[in-house]
Coordinates of C-alpha atoms in Angstrom, one line a residue:
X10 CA 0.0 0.0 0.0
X11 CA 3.2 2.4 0.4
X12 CA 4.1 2.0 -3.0
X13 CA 0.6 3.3 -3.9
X14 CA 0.5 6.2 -2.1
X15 CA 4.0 7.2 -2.7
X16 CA 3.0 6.9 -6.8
X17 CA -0.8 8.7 -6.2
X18 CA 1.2 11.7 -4.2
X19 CA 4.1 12.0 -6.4
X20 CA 1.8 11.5 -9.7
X21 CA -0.3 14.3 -8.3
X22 CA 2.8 16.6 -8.4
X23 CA 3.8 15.8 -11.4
X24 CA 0.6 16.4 -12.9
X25 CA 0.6 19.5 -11.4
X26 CA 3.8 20.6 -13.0
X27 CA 2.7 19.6 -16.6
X28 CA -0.5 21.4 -16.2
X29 CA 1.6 24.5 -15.4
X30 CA 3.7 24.0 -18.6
X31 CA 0.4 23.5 -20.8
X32 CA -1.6 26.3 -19.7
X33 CA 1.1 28.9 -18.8
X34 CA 3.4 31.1 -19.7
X35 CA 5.8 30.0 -17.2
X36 CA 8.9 28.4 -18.4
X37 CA 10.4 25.5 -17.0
X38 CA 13.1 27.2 -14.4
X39 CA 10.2 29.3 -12.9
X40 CA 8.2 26.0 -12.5
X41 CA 11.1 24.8 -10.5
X42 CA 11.9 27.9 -8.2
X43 CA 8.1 27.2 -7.7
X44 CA 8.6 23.7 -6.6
X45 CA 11.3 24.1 -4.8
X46 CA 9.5 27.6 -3.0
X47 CA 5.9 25.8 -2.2
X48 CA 8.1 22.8 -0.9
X49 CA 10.2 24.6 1.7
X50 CA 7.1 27.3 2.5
X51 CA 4.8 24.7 3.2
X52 CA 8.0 22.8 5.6
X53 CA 8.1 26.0 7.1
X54 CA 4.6 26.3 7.8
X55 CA 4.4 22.1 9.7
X56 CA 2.1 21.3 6.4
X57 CA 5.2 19.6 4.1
X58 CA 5.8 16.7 7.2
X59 CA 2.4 14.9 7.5
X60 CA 2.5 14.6 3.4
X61 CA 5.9 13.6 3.6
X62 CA 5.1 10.7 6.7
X63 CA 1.6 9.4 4.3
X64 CA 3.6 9.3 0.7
X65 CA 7.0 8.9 1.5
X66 CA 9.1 8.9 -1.5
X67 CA 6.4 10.0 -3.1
X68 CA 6.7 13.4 -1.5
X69 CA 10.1 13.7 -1.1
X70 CA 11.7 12.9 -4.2
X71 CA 9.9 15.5 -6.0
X72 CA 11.1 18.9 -6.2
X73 CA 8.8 19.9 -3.6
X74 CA 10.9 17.6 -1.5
X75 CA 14.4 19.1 -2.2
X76 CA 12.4 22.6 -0.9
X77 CA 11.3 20.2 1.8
X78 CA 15.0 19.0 3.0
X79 CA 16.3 22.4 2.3
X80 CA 13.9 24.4 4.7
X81 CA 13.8 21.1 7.2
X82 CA 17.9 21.5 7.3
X83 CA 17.8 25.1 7.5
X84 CA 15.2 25.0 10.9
X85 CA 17.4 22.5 12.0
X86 CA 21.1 24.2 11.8
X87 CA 18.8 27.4 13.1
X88 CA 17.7 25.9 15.7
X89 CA 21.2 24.1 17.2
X90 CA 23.4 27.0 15.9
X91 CA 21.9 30.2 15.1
X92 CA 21.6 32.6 11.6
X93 CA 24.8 30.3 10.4
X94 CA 23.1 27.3 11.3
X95 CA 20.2 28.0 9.0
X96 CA 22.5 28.2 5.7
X97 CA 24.9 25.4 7.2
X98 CA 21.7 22.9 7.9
X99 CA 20.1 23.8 4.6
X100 CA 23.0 22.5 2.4
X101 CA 24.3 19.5 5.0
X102 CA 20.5 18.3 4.2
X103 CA 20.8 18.2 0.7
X104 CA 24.4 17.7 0.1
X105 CA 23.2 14.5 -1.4
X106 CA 21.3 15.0 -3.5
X107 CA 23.0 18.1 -5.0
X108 CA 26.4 16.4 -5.5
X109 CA 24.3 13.1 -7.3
X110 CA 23.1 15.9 -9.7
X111 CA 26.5 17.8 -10.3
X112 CA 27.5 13.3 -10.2
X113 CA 24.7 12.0 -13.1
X114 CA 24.8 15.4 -15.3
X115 CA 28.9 15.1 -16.0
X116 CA 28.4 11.2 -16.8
X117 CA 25.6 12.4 -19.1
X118 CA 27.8 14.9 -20.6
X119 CA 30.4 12.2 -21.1
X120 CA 28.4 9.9 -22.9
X121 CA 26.1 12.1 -24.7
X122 CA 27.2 15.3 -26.9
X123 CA 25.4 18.3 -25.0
X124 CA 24.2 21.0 -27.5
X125 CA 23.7 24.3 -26.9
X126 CA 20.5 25.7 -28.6

C-alpha cells in the first residue's frame, strides 16, 4: 500500500507541474523555483511533514521535497546554531542529493554530446 501512495502523491505533483507547462506562460526554471518555493514554504509552515510521513518517497523525491529537506535543514542548523546554522543545515540536508546531480549530469555529458540551442 506504500508503494501506492507514494506513486498517487508524487503523480499528483507531477501532474501538477505539466499542467503549469500546458496552460502557462511559465517556463520550466520558474516552474522549479516554484517547486522548490511551495516545498520549503509549506516545511516551514508544519504542512510539508504529514505529506511527507503518508507518501513517503512519493513526497520527497519530487522537487517539492528538495524545498522540503532544504527548509527542514535550514530550521534544524537554526535551531542548534543560530543565523549560520540555518545556511549550514540547509545544504548539510541536501548535500546528497546536490552532488548526485552535479555526479549524473557530468556522466551524461560524457556519454552524450550536450548541444547548446
Amino acid at each position: 500500500m506504500d508503494f501506492v501512495k507514494a506513486f498517487i502523491v508524487g503523480g499528483l505533483i507531477c501532474v501538477v507541474g505539466q499542467i503549469l507547462i500546458d496552460r502557462t506562460s511559465l517556463t520550466p526554471a520558474k516552474i522549479l523555483v516554484i517547486f522548490v518555493v511551495t516545498g520549503a514554504v509549506l516545511s516551514a509552515l508544519g504542512l510539508y511533514q504529514p505529506l511527507v510521513d503518508f507518501a513517503g518517497g512519493g513526497a520527497t523525491v519530487p522537487l517539492t521535497g528538495f524545498g522540503h529537506s532544504l527548509a527542514k535543514g535550514a530550521i534544524e542548523g537554526a535551531k542548534e546554531k543560530g543565523i549560520l546554522g540555518a545556511f549550514i543545515g540547509g545544504i548539510k540536508n541536501t548535500a546528497a542529493g546536490i552532488s548526485a546531480a552535479i555526479l549524473f549530469g557530468y556522466i551524461n555529458a560524457l556519454i552524450f554530446k550536450p548541444k547548446s540551442k
